Amino acid sequence: MRQILPVVFAGLFLVSSPLFAQPIRPIDGFGNNPDHPAWGSAGTQLQRVTPINYANGINSLGGPDWPNPRLISNTLFAQDGLLNDPLNLSDYCWVFGQFIDHDITFVPDGNELIHILVPVGDPWFDPFGQGNAFIPMNRSLQAPGTGTGSNNPRQHLNNITAFIDGSAVYGSDLQRANWLR
């Protein structure tokens, strides 16, 4: 054992020497992909996996033939009582998923207020069936220079890195990192 320890310590010393050090990448994720250094870095546009489908092709919300968002929510998530997960998963499973989501995307709210119409008789927002309820919401902040035409539809910036790197905890800019220190 005493003969092995010097070899182990020598190996650790060599591995930790500056000769073998990897460059430290910035907290904003820039340079993680050597071929495309900006990919996934904070402040870049979100990548879309489906085409944009604004009603006017530029920036407007859904059209008159689109289903009401609150009706969709009520239909998908309606339940009469507590339901046990068939796989015996606890709430920690979805909480962890939400944490990962918050670690790879953060689009700030803008100042543009919209009203989501509530279906008449909605059990939470219109329990007396008056038919005049709405849910106020701020639209996500529009990326500068986008939303000017059908060839340049509204886009959104991701304020944190697109990597699972703890940016939800540690931030993606020097100001947040310095504040945490």
XYZ file of N, CA and C in Angstrom:
543
model
N 0.837 -1.201 0.000
C 0.000 0.000 0.000
C 0.870 1.248 0.000
N 1.958 1.224 0.798
C 2.830 2.406 0.875
C 3.530 2.667 -0.453
N 3.713 1.640 -1.237
C 4.361 1.829 -2.534
C 3.384 2.401 -3.562
N 2.107 2.140 -3.376
C 1.099 2.610 -4.325
C 0.761 4.080 -4.096
N 0.743 4.521 -2.846
C 0.349 5.906 -2.540
C 1.186 6.948 -3.279
N 2.517 6.837 -3.323
C 3.275 7.849 -4.077
C 2.902 7.889 -5.562
N 2.605 6.741 -6.130
C 2.213 6.696 -7.542
C 0.863 7.385 -7.729
N -0.079 7.123 -6.815
C -1.398 7.756 -6.891
C -1.263 9.266 -6.747
N -0.491 9.720 -5.745
C -0.316 11.163 -5.551
C 0.390 11.808 -6.737
N 1.372 11.122 -7.310
C 2.058 11.661 -8.488
C 1.081 11.779 -9.656
N 0.235 10.767 -9.821
C -0.768 10.825 -10.889
C -1.748 11.963 -10.682
N -2.232 12.137 -9.457
C -3.148 13.241 -9.162
C -2.480 14.588 -9.393
N -1.212 14.694 -9.016
C -0.487 15.944 -9.220
C -0.379 16.264 -10.706
N -0.047 15.261 -11.510
C 0.087 15.489 -12.945
C -1.248 15.868 -13.577
N -2.298 15.164 -13.203
C -3.610 15.441 -13.777
C -4.089 16.834 -13.396
N -3.746 17.285 -12.198
C -4.208 18.597 -11.752
C -3.265 19.727 -12.144
N -2.203 19.424 -12.854
C -1.275 20.492 -13.236
C -1.857 21.324 -14.377
N -1.404 22.558 -14.516
C -1.910 23.431 -15.582
C -1.704 22.872 -16.986
N -0.743 21.963 -17.154
C -0.508 21.390 -18.477
C -1.722 20.613 -18.984
N -2.479 20.021 -18.068
C -3.630 19.208 -18.446
C -4.959 19.927 -18.248
N -4.898 21.154 -17.841
C -6.131 21.892 -17.544
C -6.898 22.203 -18.824
N -8.205 22.098 -18.738
C -9.085 22.483 -19.831
C -9.435 23.953 -19.661
N -9.658 24.665 -20.757
C -10.044 26.073 -20.606
C -11.376 26.185 -19.864
N -11.493 27.186 -19.039
C -12.732 27.414 -18.305
C -13.693 28.141 -19.225
N -14.859 27.566 -19.383
C -15.851 28.197 -20.243
C -16.623 29.226 -19.438
N -17.078 30.262 -20.102
C -17.814 31.307 -19.377
C -19.165 30.804 -18.872
N -19.675 31.479 -17.857
C -20.923 31.076 -17.210
C -22.122 31.200 -18.146
N -22.005 31.991 -19.206
C -23.143 32.171 -20.118
C -23.254 31.065 -21.165
N -22.388 30.047 -21.094
C -22.480 28.910 -21.998
C -21.838 29.126 -23.354
N -21.308 30.310 -23.628
C -20.698 30.583 -24.929
C -19.459 29.705 -25.098
N -19.364 29.044 -26.235
C -18.194 28.234 -26.544
C -18.326 26.765 -26.181
N -19.463 26.337 -25.659
C -19.620 24.915 -25.341
C -19.568 24.057 -26.598
N -19.999 24.586 -27.719
C -19.906 23.886 -28.991
C -18.843 24.606 -29.818
N -17.682 23.982 -30.037
C -16.601 24.672 -30.750
C -16.960 25.073 -32.177
N -17.832 24.298 -32.837
C -18.213 24.625 -34.210
C -19.260 25.732 -34.276
N -20.078 25.831 -33.267
C -21.142 26.844 -33.187
C -21.130 27.423 -31.775
N -20.191 28.315 -31.474
C -19.980 28.765 -30.089
C -21.194 29.396 -29.422
N -22.087 30.026 -30.175
C -23.230 30.703 -29.559
C -24.388 29.755 -29.256
N -24.391 28.572 -29.843
C -25.506 27.647 -29.631
C -25.698 27.374 -28.144
N -26.894 27.593 -27.667
C -27.240 27.292 -26.284
C -26.784 28.312 -25.267
N -26.109 29.357 -25.709
C -25.639 30.344 -24.732
C -26.777 31.274 -24.323
N -26.626 31.871 -23.167
C -27.652 32.775 -22.641
C -27.830 33.959 -23.587
N -29.080 34.369 -23.766
C -29.370 35.527 -24.602
C -29.559 35.208 -26.069
N -29.573 33.929 -26.428
C -29.805 33.557 -27.824
C -31.264 33.142 -28.003
N -31.714 33.143 -29.248
C -33.108 32.792 -29.521
C -33.372 31.329 -29.194
N -34.574 31.085 -28.689
C -35.002 29.706 -28.471
C -35.057 28.987 -29.813
N -34.683 27.734 -29.818
C -34.771 26.928 -31.029
C -36.150 26.286 -31.088
N -36.736 26.279 -32.254
C -38.076 25.714 -32.417
C -37.977 24.366 -33.105
N -38.793 23.428 -32.644
C -38.843 22.114 -33.284
C -40.075 21.982 -34.171
N -40.976 22.957 -34.098
C -42.151 22.997 -34.970
C -42.224 24.384 -35.591
N -42.880 24.516 -36.719
C -42.987 25.839 -37.333
C -43.837 26.783 -36.481
N -43.550 28.057 -36.602
C -44.345 29.077 -35.924
C -45.730 29.084 -36.550
N -46.749 29.264 -35.721
C -48.111 29.225 -36.238
C -48.922 30.387 -35.673
N -48.395 31.599 -35.826
C -49.162 32.770 -35.418
C -50.335 32.927 -36.382
N -51.451 33.459 -35.888
C -52.649 33.613 -36.724
C -52.355 34.451 -37.961
N -51.530 35.494 -37.819
C -51.202 36.340 -38.964
C -49.834 36.001 -39.556
N -49.180 34.954 -39.053
C -47.872 34.555 -39.551
C -46.731 35.393 -39.016
N -47.033 36.399 -38.195
C -45.996 37.317 -37.711
C -45.903 37.313 -36.188
N -47.045 37.644 -35.524
C -46.956 37.795 -34.075
C -48.279 37.693 -33.320
N -49.396 37.517 -34.005
C -50.685 37.550 -33.309
C -51.016 36.199 -32.678
N -51.801 36.259 -31.627
C -52.219 35.042 -30.937
C -53.179 34.251 -31.804
N -53.599 33.084 -31.325
C -54.465 32.185 -32.071
C -55.668 32.848 -32.702
N -56.148 32.244 -33.743
C -57.285 32.781 -34.479
C -58.619 32.354 -33.898
N -59.719 32.794 -34.525
C -61.061 32.519 -33.997
C -61.432 31.035 -34.037
N -60.811 30.251 -34.897
C -61.130 28.829 -34.996
C -60.286 27.965 -34.048
N -59.405 28.605 -33.300
C -58.535 27.857 -32.398
C -59.267 27.568 -31.098
N -58.981 26.447 -30.459
C -59.649 26.154 -29.186
C -59.179 27.107 -28.085
N -60.054 27.360 -27.148
C -59.749 28.237 -26.026
C -58.693 27.573 -25.126
N -57.609 28.283 -24.785
C -56.550 27.689 -23.956
C -57.045 27.178 -22.603
N -57.962 27.906 -21.974
C -58.474 27.470 -20.674
C -59.323 26.209 -20.820
N -60.070 26.104 -21.897
C -60.866 24.900 -22.144
C -59.951 23.687 -22.329
N -58.852 23.878 -23.045
C -57.875 22.795 -23.224
C -57.326 22.371 -21.866
N -56.931 23.346 -21.053
C -56.388 23.058 -19.727
C -57.392 22.296 -18.870
N -58.632 22.775 -18.854
C -59.665 22.107 -18.054
C -59.929 20.685 -18.539
N -59.891 20.482 -19.843
C -60.162 19.158 -20.403
C -59.031 18.180 -20.087
N -57.800 18.626 -20.248
C -56.659 17.736 -20.040
C -56.412 17.405 -18.578
N -56.674 18.353 -17.702
C -56.270 18.168 -16.312
C -57.427 18.032 -15.334
N -58.622 17.775 -15.834
C -59.778 17.603 -14.947
C -59.645 16.303 -14.162
N -59.921 16.385 -12.877
C -59.986 15.189 -12.044
C -60.890 15.478 -10.855
N -61.607 14.474 -10.431
C -62.579 14.649 -9.355
C -61.951 14.575 -7.972
N -60.810 13.973 -7.851
C -60.158 13.827 -6.551
C -58.698 13.491 -6.746
N -58.057 13.092 -5.670
C -56.651 12.722 -5.750
C -56.501 11.419 -6.524
N -55.529 11.391 -7.397
C -55.262 10.189 -8.187
C -53.865 9.683 -7.861
N -53.747 8.413 -7.582
C -52.434 7.827 -7.365
C -51.781 7.562 -8.712
N -50.475 7.779 -8.770
C -49.738 7.521 -9.995
C -49.661 6.014 -10.229
N -49.999 5.544 -11.439
C -49.978 4.094 -11.689
C -48.578 3.491 -11.583
N -47.530 4.311 -11.716
C -46.159 3.806 -11.599
C -45.585 4.029 -10.204
N -46.415 4.508 -9.292
C -45.996 4.793 -7.919
C -44.939 5.887 -7.833
N -44.957 6.806 -8.776
C -44.024 7.925 -8.735
C -44.579 9.001 -7.808
N -43.699 9.619 -7.069
C -44.133 10.685 -6.172
C -44.091 12.023 -6.910
N -44.505 13.064 -6.226
C -44.458 14.405 -6.810
C -43.031 14.857 -7.091
N -42.059 14.216 -6.462
C -40.670 14.586 -6.732
C -40.321 14.384 -8.205
N -40.980 13.457 -8.867
C -40.698 13.197 -10.278
C -41.037 14.414 -11.129
N -42.256 14.950 -11.002
C -42.611 16.112 -11.816
C -41.880 17.360 -11.335
N -41.599 17.448 -10.032
C -40.856 18.610 -9.524
C -39.453 18.619 -10.126
N -38.818 17.449 -10.212
C -37.495 17.375 -10.818
C -37.565 17.758 -12.294
N -38.594 17.291 -12.989
C -38.773 17.677 -14.390
C -38.935 19.175 -14.542
N -39.687 19.785 -13.643
C -39.871 21.240 -13.676
C -38.545 21.948 -13.407
N -37.750 21.415 -12.478
C -36.440 22.002 -12.191
C -35.548 21.949 -13.432
N -35.531 20.811 -14.114
C -34.726 20.694 -15.335
C -35.223 21.684 -16.382
N -36.539 21.804 -16.542
C -37.087 22.777 -17.491
C -36.612 24.186 -17.156
N -36.613 24.523 -15.881
C -36.190 25.864 -15.478
C -34.681 26.036 -15.582
N -33.948 24.945 -15.730
C -32.502 25.029 -15.890
C -32.097 25.210 -17.345
N -32.997 24.941 -18.293
C -32.629 25.052 -19.707
C -33.397 26.140 -20.453
N -34.458 26.692 -19.859
C -35.198 27.775 -20.518
C -35.699 28.791 -19.507
N -35.570 30.038 -19.877
C -36.186 31.119 -19.102
C -36.437 32.284 -20.053
N -37.692 32.487 -20.392
C -38.085 33.602 -21.251
C -38.797 34.607 -20.358
N -38.268 35.814 -20.251
C -38.906 36.791 -19.360
C -40.227 37.297 -19.920
N -41.087 37.741 -19.013
C -42.347 38.362 -19.414
C -42.077 39.752 -19.963
N -42.871 40.136 -20.942
C -42.820 41.495 -21.462
C -43.893 42.344 -20.802
N -44.163 43.487 -21.375
C -45.179 44.396 -20.842
C -46.504 44.309 -21.586
N -46.577 43.458 -22.603
C -47.790 43.337 -23.412
C -48.806 42.452 -22.688
N -49.873 43.063 -22.187
C -50.905 42.346 -21.444
C -51.921 41.735 -22.403
N -52.237 40.472 -22.184
C -53.278 39.807 -22.969
C -54.306 39.229 -21.996
N -55.490 38.968 -22.503
C -56.550 38.382 -21.691
C -56.942 37.037 -22.281
N -56.822 36.001 -21.487
C -57.270 34.679 -21.911
C -58.724 34.549 -21.488
N -59.607 34.420 -22.459
C -61.030 34.306 -22.157
C -61.314 33.005 -21.415
N -62.172 33.100 -20.428
C -62.528 31.946 -19.608
C -63.884 31.416 -20.064
N -64.008 30.111 -20.282
C -65.308 29.557 -20.672
C -66.370 29.831 -19.593
N -67.582 30.060 -20.037
C -68.690 30.316 -19.108
C -68.840 29.124 -18.164
N -68.914 29.428 -16.867
C -69.087 28.385 -15.867
C -67.810 27.689 -15.453
N -66.654 28.234 -15.829
C -65.376 27.656 -15.408
C -65.397 27.493 -13.884
N -65.078 26.305 -13.374
C -65.224 26.063 -11.939
C -64.339 26.943 -11.059
N -63.248 27.445 -11.572
C -62.344 28.253 -10.760
C -62.525 29.746 -11.015
N -62.565 30.144 -12.290
C -62.574 31.569 -12.626
C -63.972 32.151 -12.872
N -64.960 31.316 -13.154
C -66.321 31.802 -13.408
C -67.351 30.847 -12.797
N -67.266 30.624 -11.483
C -68.139 29.623 -10.857
C -69.626 29.981 -10.903
N -69.955 31.263 -11.057
C -71.360 31.672 -11.093
C -71.892 31.796 -12.519
N -71.062 31.460 -13.516
C -71.498 31.430 -14.907
C -71.869 32.778 -15.490
N -71.148 33.838 -15.125
C -71.459 35.173 -15.637
C -70.933 35.398 -17.049
N -69.895 34.652 -17.442
C -69.405 34.738 -18.813
C -68.551 35.941 -19.138
N -68.056 36.661 -18.147
C -67.215 37.830 -18.434
C -65.829 37.715 -17.797
N -65.432 36.524 -17.399
C -64.141 36.349 -16.734
C -63.025 36.161 -17.763
N -61.845 36.599 -17.383
C -60.659 36.384 -18.201
C -59.461 36.236 -17.278
N -58.408 35.651 -17.813
C -57.164 35.482 -17.067
C -56.159 36.471 -17.640
N -55.711 37.448 -16.839
C -54.710 38.388 -17.346
C -53.333 37.713 -17.389
N -52.602 37.998 -18.439
C -51.278 37.402 -18.588
C -50.393 38.326 -19.419
N -49.145 38.406 -19.067
C -48.190 39.147 -19.881
C -47.573 38.194 -20.894
N -47.515 38.616 -22.154
C -46.852 37.807 -23.174
C -45.359 37.794 -22.911
N -44.717 36.759 -23.375
C -43.267 36.673 -23.250
C -42.612 37.811 -24.008
N -41.496 38.255 -23.500
C -40.754 39.350 -24.114
C -40.327 38.958 -25.527
N -40.553 39.846 -26.460
C -40.205 39.604 -27.859
C -38.719 39.859 -28.063
N -38.066 38.992 -28.822
C -36.658 39.195 -29.149
C -36.522 40.437 -30.016
N -35.571 41.300 -29.702
C -35.392 42.522 -30.497
C -35.167 42.203 -31.971
N -35.780 43.012 -32.831
C -35.597 42.874 -34.272
C -36.450 41.793 -34.910
N -37.316 41.130 -34.135
C -38.179 40.091 -34.708
C -39.625 40.575 -34.711
N -40.471 39.866 -35.445
C -41.885 40.215 -35.503
C -42.186 41.349 -36.455
N -41.342 41.513 -37.474
C -41.530 42.626 -38.405
C -42.234 42.214 -39.694
N -42.350 40.923 -39.948
C -42.993 40.462 -41.170
C -43.054 38.948 -41.202
N -43.690 38.412 -42.247
C -43.851 36.957 -42.323
C -42.518 36.237 -42.493
N -41.510 36.923 -43.021
C -40.176 36.333 -43.131
C -39.364 36.517 -41.858
N -39.906 37.267 -40.906
C -39.212 37.538 -39.647
C -40.230 37.536 -38.496
N -40.832 36.362 -38.207
C -41.867 36.321 -37.167
C -41.295 36.554 -35.773
N -42.194 36.833 -34.856
C -41.835 37.073 -33.457
C -41.077 35.867 -32.903
N -39.966 36.143 -32.251
C -39.145 35.117 -31.605
C -38.933 35.514 -30.148
N -38.313 34.627 -29.399
C -38.076 34.875 -27.985
C -36.658 34.476 -27.619
N -36.075 35.203 -26.657
C -34.725 34.918 -26.195
C -34.765 34.038 -24.954
N -33.786 33.169 -24.855
C -33.598 32.369 -23.651
C -32.591 33.120 -22.780
N -33.003 33.556 -21.602
C -32.121 34.350 -20.748
C -31.063 33.531 -20.033
N -31.192 32.203 -20.042
C -30.188 31.354 -19.409
C -29.666 30.369 -20.445
N -28.679 29.574 -20.059
C -28.120 28.623 -21.015
C -29.106 27.497 -21.287
N -28.947 26.859 -22.423
C -29.800 25.729 -22.797
C -29.201 24.407 -22.328
N -28.247 24.474 -21.424
C -27.563 23.281 -20.932
C -28.032 22.952 -19.523
N -27.981 21.683 -19.165
C -28.273 21.285 -17.785
C -26.992 21.553 -17.002
N -26.883 22.779 -16.519
C -25.639 23.227 -15.894
C -25.847 23.952 -14.570
N -27.046 23.896 -14.038
C -27.303 24.576 -12.770
C -27.557 26.059 -12.912
N -27.822 26.528 -14.136
C -28.036 27.970 -14.316
C -29.283 28.455 -13.594
N -30.239 27.563 -13.321
C -31.409 27.962 -12.535
C -31.001 28.290 -11.106
N -29.902 27.707 -10.661
C -29.402 27.953 -9.308
C -28.318 29.027 -9.320
N -27.343 28.886 -10.212
C -26.159 29.734 -10.202
C -26.218 30.908 -11.160
N -27.200 30.927 -12.043
C -27.318 32.014 -12.998
C -26.517 31.759 -14.253
N -26.649 32.677 -15.205
C -25.946 32.564 -16.482
C -25.232 33.849 -16.838
N -24.997 34.684 -15.851
C -24.249 35.909 -16.116
C -23.387 36.242 -14.900
N -22.377 37.063 -15.129
C -21.439 37.396 -14.058
C -22.105 38.144 -12.916
N -23.103 38.959 -13.226
C -23.787 39.710 -12.171
C -24.407 38.750 -11.153
N -25.106 37.731 -11.613
C -25.715 36.750 -10.697
C -24.634 35.948 -9.976
N -23.612 35.522 -10.709
C -22.545 34.741 -10.090
C -21.845 35.540 -8.995
N -21.555 36.797 -9.267
C -20.904 37.636 -8.257
C -21.816 37.882 -7.066
N -23.118 38.034 -7.313
C -24.063 38.232 -6.217
C -24.093 37.007 -5.302
N -24.027 35.816 -5.911
C -24.043 34.587 -5.127
C -22.779 34.414 -4.302
N -21.687 34.967 -4.780
C -20.424 34.842 -4.041
C -20.440 35.775 -2.874
